[in-house]
Coordinates of C-alpha atoms and ligand atoms in Angstrom, one line a residue:
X144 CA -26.6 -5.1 2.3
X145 CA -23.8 -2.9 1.2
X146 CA -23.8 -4.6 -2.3
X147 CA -27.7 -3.8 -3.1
X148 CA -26.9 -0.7 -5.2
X149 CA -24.4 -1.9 -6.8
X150 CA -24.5 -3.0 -10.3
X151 CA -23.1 -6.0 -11.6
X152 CA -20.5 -4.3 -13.6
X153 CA -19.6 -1.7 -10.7
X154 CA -19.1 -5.1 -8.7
X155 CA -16.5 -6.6 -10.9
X156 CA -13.9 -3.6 -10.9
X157 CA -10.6 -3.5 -9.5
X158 CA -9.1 0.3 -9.9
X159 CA -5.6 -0.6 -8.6
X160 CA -3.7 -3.6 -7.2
X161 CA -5.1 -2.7 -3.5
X162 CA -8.4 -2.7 -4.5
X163 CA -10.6 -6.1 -4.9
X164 CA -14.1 -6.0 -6.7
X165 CA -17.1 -5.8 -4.5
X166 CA -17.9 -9.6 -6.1
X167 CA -14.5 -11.1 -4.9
X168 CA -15.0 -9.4 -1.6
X169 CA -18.3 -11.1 -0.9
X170 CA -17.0 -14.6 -2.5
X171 CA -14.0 -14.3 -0.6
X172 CA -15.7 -13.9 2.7
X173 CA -17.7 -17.1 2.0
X174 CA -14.4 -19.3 1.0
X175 CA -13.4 -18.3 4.5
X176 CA -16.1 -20.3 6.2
X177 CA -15.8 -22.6 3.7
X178 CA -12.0 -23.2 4.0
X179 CA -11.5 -22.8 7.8
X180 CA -15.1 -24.3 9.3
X181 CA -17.1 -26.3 6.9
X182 CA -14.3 -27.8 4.9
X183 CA -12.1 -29.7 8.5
X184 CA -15.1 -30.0 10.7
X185 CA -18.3 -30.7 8.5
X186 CA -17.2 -34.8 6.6
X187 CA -20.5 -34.5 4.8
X188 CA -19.8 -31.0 3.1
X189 CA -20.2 -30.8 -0.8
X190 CA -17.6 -28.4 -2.0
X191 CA -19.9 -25.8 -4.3
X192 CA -17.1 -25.5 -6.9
X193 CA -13.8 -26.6 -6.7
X194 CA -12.3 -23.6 -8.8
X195 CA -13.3 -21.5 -6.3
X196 CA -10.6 -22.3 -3.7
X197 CA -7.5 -20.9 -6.1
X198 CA -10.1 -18.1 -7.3
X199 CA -11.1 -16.6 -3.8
X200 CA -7.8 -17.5 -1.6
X201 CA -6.3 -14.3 -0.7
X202 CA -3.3 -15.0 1.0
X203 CA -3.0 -18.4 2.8
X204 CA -0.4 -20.4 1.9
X205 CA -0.9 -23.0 4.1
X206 CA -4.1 -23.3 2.3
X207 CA -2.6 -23.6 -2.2
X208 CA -2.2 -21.5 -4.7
X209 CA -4.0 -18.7 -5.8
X210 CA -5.3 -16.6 -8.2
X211 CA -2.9 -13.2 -8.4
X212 CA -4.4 -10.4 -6.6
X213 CA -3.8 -7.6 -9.0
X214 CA -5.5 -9.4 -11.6
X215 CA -9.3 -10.2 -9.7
X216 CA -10.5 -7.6 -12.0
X217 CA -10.5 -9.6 -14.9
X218 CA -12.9 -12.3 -13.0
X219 CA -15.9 -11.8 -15.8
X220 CA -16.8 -15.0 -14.5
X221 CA -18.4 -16.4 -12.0
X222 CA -20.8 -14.0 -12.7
X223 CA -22.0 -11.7 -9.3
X224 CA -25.4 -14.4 -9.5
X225 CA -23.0 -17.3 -9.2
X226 CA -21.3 -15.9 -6.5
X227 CA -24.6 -15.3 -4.9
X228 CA -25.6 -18.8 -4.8
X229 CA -22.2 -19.5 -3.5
X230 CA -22.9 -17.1 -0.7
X231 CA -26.2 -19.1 0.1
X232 CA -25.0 -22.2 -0.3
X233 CA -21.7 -21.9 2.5
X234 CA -24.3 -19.7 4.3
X235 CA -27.0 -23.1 5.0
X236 CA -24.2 -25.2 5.4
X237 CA -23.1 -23.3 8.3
X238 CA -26.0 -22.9 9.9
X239 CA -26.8 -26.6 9.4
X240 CA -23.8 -27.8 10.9
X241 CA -24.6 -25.4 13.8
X242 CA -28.2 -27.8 13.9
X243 CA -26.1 -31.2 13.5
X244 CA -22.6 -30.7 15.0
X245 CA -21.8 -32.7 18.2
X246 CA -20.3 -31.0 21.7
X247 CA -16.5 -31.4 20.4
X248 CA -16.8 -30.2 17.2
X249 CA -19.4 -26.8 17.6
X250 CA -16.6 -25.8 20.2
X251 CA -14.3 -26.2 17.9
X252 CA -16.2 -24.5 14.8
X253 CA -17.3 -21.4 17.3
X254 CA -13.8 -20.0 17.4
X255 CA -13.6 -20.0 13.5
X256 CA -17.4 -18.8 13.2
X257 CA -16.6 -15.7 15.4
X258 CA -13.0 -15.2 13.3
X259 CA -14.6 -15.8 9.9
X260 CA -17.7 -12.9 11.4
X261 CA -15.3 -10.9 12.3
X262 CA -13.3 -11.1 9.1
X263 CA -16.5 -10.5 7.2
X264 CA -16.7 -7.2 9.0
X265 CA -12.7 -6.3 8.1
X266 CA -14.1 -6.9 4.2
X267 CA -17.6 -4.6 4.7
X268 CA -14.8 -1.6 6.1
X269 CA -12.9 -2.4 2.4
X270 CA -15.8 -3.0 0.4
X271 CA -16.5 0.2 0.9
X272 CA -12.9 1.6 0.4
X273 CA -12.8 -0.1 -2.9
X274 CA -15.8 1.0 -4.4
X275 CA -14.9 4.9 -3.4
X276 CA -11.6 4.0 -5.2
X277 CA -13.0 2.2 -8.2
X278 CA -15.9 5.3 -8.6
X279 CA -13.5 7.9 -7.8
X280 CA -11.8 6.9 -11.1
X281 CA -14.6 7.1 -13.1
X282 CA -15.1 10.4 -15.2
X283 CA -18.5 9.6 -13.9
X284 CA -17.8 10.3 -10.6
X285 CA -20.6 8.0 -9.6
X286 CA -21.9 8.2 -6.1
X287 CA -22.6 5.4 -3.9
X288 CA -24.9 6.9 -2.0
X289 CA -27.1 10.3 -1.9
X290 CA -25.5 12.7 0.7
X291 CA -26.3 12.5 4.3
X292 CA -25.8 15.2 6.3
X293 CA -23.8 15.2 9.6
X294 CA -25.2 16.9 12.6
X295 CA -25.1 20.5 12.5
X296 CA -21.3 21.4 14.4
X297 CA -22.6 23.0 17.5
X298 CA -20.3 25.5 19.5
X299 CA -18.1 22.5 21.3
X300 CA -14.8 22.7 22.8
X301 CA -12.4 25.0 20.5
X302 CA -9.2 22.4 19.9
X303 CA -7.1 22.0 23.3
X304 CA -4.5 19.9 24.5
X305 CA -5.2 17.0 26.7
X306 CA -2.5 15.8 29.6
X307 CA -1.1 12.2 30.3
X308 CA 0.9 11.6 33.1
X309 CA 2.3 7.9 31.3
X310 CA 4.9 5.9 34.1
X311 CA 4.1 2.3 33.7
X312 CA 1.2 1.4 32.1
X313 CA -0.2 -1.4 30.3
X314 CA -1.6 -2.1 26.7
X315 CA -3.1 -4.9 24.7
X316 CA -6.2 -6.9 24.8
X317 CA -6.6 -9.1 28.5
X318 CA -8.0 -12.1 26.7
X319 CA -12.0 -11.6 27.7
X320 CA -14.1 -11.6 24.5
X321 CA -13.2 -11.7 20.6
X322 CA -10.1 -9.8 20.1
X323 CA -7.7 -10.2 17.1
X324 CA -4.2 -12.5 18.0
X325 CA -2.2 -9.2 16.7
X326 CA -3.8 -7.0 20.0
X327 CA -2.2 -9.1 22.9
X328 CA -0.9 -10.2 24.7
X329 CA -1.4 -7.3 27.1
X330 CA 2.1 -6.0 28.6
X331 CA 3.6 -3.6 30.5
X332 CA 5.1 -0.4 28.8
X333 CA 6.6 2.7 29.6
X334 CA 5.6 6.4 28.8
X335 CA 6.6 9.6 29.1
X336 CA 4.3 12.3 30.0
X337 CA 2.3 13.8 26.8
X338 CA -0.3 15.7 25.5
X339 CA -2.8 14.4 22.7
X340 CA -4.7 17.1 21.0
X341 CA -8.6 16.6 21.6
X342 CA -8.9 16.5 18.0
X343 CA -8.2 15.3 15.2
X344 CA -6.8 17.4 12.2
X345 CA -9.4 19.3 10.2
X346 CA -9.6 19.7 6.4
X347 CA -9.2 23.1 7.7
X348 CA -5.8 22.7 9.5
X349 CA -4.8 21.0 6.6
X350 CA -5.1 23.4 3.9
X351 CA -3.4 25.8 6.2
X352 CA -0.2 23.5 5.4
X353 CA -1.1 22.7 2.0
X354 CA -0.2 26.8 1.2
X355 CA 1.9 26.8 3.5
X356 CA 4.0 24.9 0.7
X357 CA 3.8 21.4 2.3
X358 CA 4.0 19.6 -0.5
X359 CA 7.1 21.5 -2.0
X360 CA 9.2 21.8 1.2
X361 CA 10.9 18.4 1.7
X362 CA 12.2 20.2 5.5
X363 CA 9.3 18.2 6.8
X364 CA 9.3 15.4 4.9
X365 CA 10.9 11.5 5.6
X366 CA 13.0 10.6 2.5
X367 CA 11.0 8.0 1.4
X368 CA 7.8 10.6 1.9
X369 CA 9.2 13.3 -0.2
X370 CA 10.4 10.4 -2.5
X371 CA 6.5 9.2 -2.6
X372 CA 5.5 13.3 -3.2
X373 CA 7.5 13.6 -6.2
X374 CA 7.2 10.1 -7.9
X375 CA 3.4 10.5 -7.5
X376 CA 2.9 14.1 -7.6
X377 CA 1.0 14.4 -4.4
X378 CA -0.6 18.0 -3.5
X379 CA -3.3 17.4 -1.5
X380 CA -5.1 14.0 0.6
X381 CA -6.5 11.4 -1.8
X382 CA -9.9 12.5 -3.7
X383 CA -9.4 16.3 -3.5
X384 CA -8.4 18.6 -6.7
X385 CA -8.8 21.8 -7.9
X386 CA -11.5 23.2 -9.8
X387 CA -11.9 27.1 -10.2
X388 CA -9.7 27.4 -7.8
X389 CA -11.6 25.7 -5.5
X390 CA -11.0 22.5 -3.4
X391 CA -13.3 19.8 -4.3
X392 CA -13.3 16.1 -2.7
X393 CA -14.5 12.9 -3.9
X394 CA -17.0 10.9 -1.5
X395 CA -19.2 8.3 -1.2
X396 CA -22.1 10.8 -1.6
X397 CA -20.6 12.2 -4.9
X398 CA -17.9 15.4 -5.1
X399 CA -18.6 18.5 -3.1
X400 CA -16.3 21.3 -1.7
X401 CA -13.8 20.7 1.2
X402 CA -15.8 21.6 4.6
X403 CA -13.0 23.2 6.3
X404 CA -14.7 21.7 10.0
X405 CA -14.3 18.3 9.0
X406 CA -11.4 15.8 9.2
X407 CA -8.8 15.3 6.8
X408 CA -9.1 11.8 5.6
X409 CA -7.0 10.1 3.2
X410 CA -4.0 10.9 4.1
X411 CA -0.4 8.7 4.2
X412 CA 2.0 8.0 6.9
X413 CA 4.4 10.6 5.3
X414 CA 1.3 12.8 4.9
X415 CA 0.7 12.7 8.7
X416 CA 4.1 12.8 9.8
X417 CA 5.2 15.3 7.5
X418 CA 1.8 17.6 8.8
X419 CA 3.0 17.4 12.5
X420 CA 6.5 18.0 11.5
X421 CA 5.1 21.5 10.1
X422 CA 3.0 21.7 13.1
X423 CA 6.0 21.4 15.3
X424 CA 4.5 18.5 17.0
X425 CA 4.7 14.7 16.3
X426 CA 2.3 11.8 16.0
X427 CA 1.4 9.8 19.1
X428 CA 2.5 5.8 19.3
X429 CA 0.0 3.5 19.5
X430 CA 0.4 3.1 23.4
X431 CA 0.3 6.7 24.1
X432 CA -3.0 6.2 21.6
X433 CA -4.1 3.4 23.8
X434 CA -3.1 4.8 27.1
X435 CA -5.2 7.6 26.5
X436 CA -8.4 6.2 25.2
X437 CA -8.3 3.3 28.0
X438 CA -11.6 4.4 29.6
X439 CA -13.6 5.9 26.0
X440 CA -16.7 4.5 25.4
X441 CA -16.8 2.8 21.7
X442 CA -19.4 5.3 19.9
X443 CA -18.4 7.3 17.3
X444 CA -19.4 8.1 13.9
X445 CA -19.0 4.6 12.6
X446 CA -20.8 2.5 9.7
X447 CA -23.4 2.6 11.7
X448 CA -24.5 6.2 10.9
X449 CA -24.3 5.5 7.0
X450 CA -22.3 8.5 6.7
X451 CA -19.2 6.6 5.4
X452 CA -17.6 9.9 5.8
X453 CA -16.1 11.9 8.9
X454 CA -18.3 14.5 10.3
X455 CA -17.0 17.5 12.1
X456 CA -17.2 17.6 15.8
X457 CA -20.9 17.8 16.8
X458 CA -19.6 19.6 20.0
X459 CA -20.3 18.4 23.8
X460 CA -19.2 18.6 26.8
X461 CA -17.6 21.3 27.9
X462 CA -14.2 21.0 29.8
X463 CA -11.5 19.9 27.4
X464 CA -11.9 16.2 26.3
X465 CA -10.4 14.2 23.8
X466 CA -13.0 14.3 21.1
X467 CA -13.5 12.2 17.9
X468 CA -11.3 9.0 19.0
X469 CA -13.9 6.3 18.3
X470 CA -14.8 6.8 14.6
X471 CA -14.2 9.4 11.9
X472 CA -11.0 8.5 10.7
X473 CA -8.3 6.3 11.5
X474 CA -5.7 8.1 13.6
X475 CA -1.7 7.4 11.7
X476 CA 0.4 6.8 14.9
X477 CA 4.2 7.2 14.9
X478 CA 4.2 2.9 15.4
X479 CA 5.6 0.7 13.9
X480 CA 3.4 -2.8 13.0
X481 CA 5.1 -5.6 14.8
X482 CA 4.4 -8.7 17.6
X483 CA 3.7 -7.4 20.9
X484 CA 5.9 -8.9 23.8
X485 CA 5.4 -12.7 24.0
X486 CA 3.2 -12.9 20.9
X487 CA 2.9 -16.2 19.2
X488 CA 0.8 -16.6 16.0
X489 CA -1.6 -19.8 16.2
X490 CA -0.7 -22.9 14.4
X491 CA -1.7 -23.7 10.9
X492 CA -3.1 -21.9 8.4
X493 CA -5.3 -19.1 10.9
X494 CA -1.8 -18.0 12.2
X495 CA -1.4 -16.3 8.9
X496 CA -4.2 -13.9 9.4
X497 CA -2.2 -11.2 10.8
X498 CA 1.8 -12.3 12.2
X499 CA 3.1 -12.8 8.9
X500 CA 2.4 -9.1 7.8
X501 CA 4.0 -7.3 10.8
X502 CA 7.0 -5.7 8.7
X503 CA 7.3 -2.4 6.8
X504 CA 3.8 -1.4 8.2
X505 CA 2.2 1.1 10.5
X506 CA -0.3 1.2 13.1
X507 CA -3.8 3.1 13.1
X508 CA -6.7 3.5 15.8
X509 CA -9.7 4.1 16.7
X510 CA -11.9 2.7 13.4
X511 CA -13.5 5.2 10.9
X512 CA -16.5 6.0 9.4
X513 CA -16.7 3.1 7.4
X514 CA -16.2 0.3 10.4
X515 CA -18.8 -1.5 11.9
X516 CA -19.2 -0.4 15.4
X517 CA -19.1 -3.6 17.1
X518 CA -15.7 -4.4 15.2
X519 CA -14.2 -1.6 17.4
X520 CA -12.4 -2.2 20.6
X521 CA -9.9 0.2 22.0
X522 CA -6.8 -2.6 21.6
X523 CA -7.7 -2.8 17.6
X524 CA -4.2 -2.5 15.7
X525 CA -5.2 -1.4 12.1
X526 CA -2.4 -1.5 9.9
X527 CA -1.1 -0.3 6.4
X528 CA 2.0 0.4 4.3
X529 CA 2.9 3.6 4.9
X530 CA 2.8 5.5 1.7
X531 CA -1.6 4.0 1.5
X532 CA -3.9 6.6 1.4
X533 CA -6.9 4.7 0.2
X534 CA -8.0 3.9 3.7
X535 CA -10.1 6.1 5.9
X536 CA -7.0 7.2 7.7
X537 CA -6.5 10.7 9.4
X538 CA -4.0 12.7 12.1
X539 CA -4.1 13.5 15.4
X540 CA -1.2 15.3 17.0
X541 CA 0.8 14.8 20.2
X542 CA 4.1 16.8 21.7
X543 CA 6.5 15.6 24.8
X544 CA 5.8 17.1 28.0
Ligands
FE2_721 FE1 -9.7 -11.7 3.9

């Protein structure tokens, strides 16, 4: 469990408005069964405490009001063993109504089991996030974990360019298995041809623009980027700095050095776009992303490897290949977040899961190290405000053909 070494204070911090504690994470996830399954569906449920619905609401307004989300860090109470028992309790109510519901109704709760799972899984990606934020601001520097190291970088394919014909293709989930509403429905678009680089950008790459004066030459920067550069001061990805002239980072295994073969991670939307503009390329969109990575397999280096960190290539293969698409980082694409062709959000409360955010957002692919493996699917539309860097979220390039 990705709370078990975690203490209770370290559970109860929030280090900035985007970050929720590890204890409201793992409450919240249960109010989500509780709210959506066991609350319509199950008449003989017994609320476990009624506070708990303003406490642990995130968003829904369908649903009440709710506690402000910039102040869940001053939740002292319920205590982490409180929410615990909350946890169990919504927990065997689910699994009981699985025992006791009729025909009608287990088709009915099924859907919302499978969204609430997979909604739990969106929570384990930011539980782990948020704890690299909230440690990372500790003069501490606590780590979450002891280092684990990636596979030695064997001699793989040096960094190529891989071609795409585009014409007409088609994106977006065909409606067979779990997918989010946000990912369909699956339409018809049209591309130009283009290259994707077969890798992401490396730490390496990046410090290359980092003295190249990236950060002081607004010539490659969006306004509102170079406005973010200056208001914040920002000189290199999230988590680095300085020391003895040296560039450290900030992981979930504790502060090392930069390894100059790994990917740059925690990075912005300006950050990205301002890198390819220096780079005299562009980032992809999401279909070109989509396009291209129709026929990938869905390994990577996910949560799975308990990394929580991107690796560099372990090499493979040996004609040019896009490498590193599944996994690692997510990939920033030059998209904007909003309803593909014909999309309709669901009735109710449920249809405020994703539709209502699609404005002044951009899309990322391909999952990172911190995603569970089987939350990945090749149609997954990630999504943040562009000037986040908090997420696992990295570059690839692209250029016209
Ligand atoms: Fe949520």
């Amino acid at each position: 469990m990705l709370a078990a070494n975690l203490s209770p204070e370290d559970q109860a911090i929030q280090s900035m408005p985007d970050v929720s504690p590890t204890k409201w994470h793992l409450a919240h996830t249960s109010w989500f069964f509780e709210t959506f399954v066991l609350g319509p569906l199950d008449p003989g449920y017994r609320v476990f405490d009624s506070a708990f619905a303003y406490l642990f609401n995130s968003y829904y307004e369908a649903v009440g009001p709710r506690h402000p989300r910039p102040e869940r860090g001053l939740l002292s109470r319920p205590t982490v063993d409180a929410i615990g028992a909350y946890r169990d309790h919504v927990t065997a109510a689910v699994l009981r109504l699985a025992d006791t519901a009729g025909d009608a109704v287990w088709r009915e709760a099924t859907s919302l089991i499978e969204l609430g799972l997979h909604h739990e899984q969106q929570h384990q990606e930011l539980m782990l996030m948020d704890i690299k934020h909230v440690f990372s601001v500790n003069p501490l520097l606590p780590a979450y974990q002891a280092p684990r190291p990636c596979p030695v970088p064997s001699c793989g394919p040096s960094p190529s360019w891989i071609e795409f014909a585009g014409g007409l293709c088609e994106i977006g989930h065909n409606g067979r298995g779990f997918a989010f509403d946000n990912e369909g429905p699956r339409h018809k678009v049209w591309l130009e041809p283009y290259r994707l680089a077969s890798h992401p950008v490396t730490c390496g790459e990046y410090l290359d623009f980092i003295a190249d004066g990236g950060y002081r030459r607004p010539e490659f920067w969006l306004s509102e980027g170079w406005a973010c550069v200056q208001q914040y001061a920002w000189q290199a990805p999230l988590y680095w700095r300085t020391q003895d002239g040296e560039w450290r980072i900030f992981t979930l295994a504790g502060e090392r050095r930069v390894e100059p073969a790994e990917l740059v991670c925690h990075v912005s939307f300006y950050e990205a776009d301002a890198f390819a503009r220096w780079a005299g390329r562009r980032l992809p969109t999401e279909a070109e992303w989509e396009n291209a990575a129709a026929d990938l397999r869905l390994t990577g280096n996910l949560a799975d490897s308990q990394h929580y960190h991107p690796c560099p290539d372990a090499g493979g293969g040996g004609a040019a290949e896009l490498r590193q698409m599944i996994g690692d980082v997510w990939e920033w694409t030059a998209s904007p977040y909003v309803a593909y062709p014909r999309f309709r959000a669901v009735a109710g409360a449920i249809g405020e899961y994703n539709g209502k955010f699609m404005s002044n957002q951009m899309v990322l692919r391909g999952g990172a190290a911190v995603t569970p493996p089987n939350h990945m699917r090749i149609t997954y539309r990630n999504f943040f405000a562009p000037a986040s860097r908090w997420a696992f979220s990295g570059v690839r390039l692209a250029e016209d053909i």
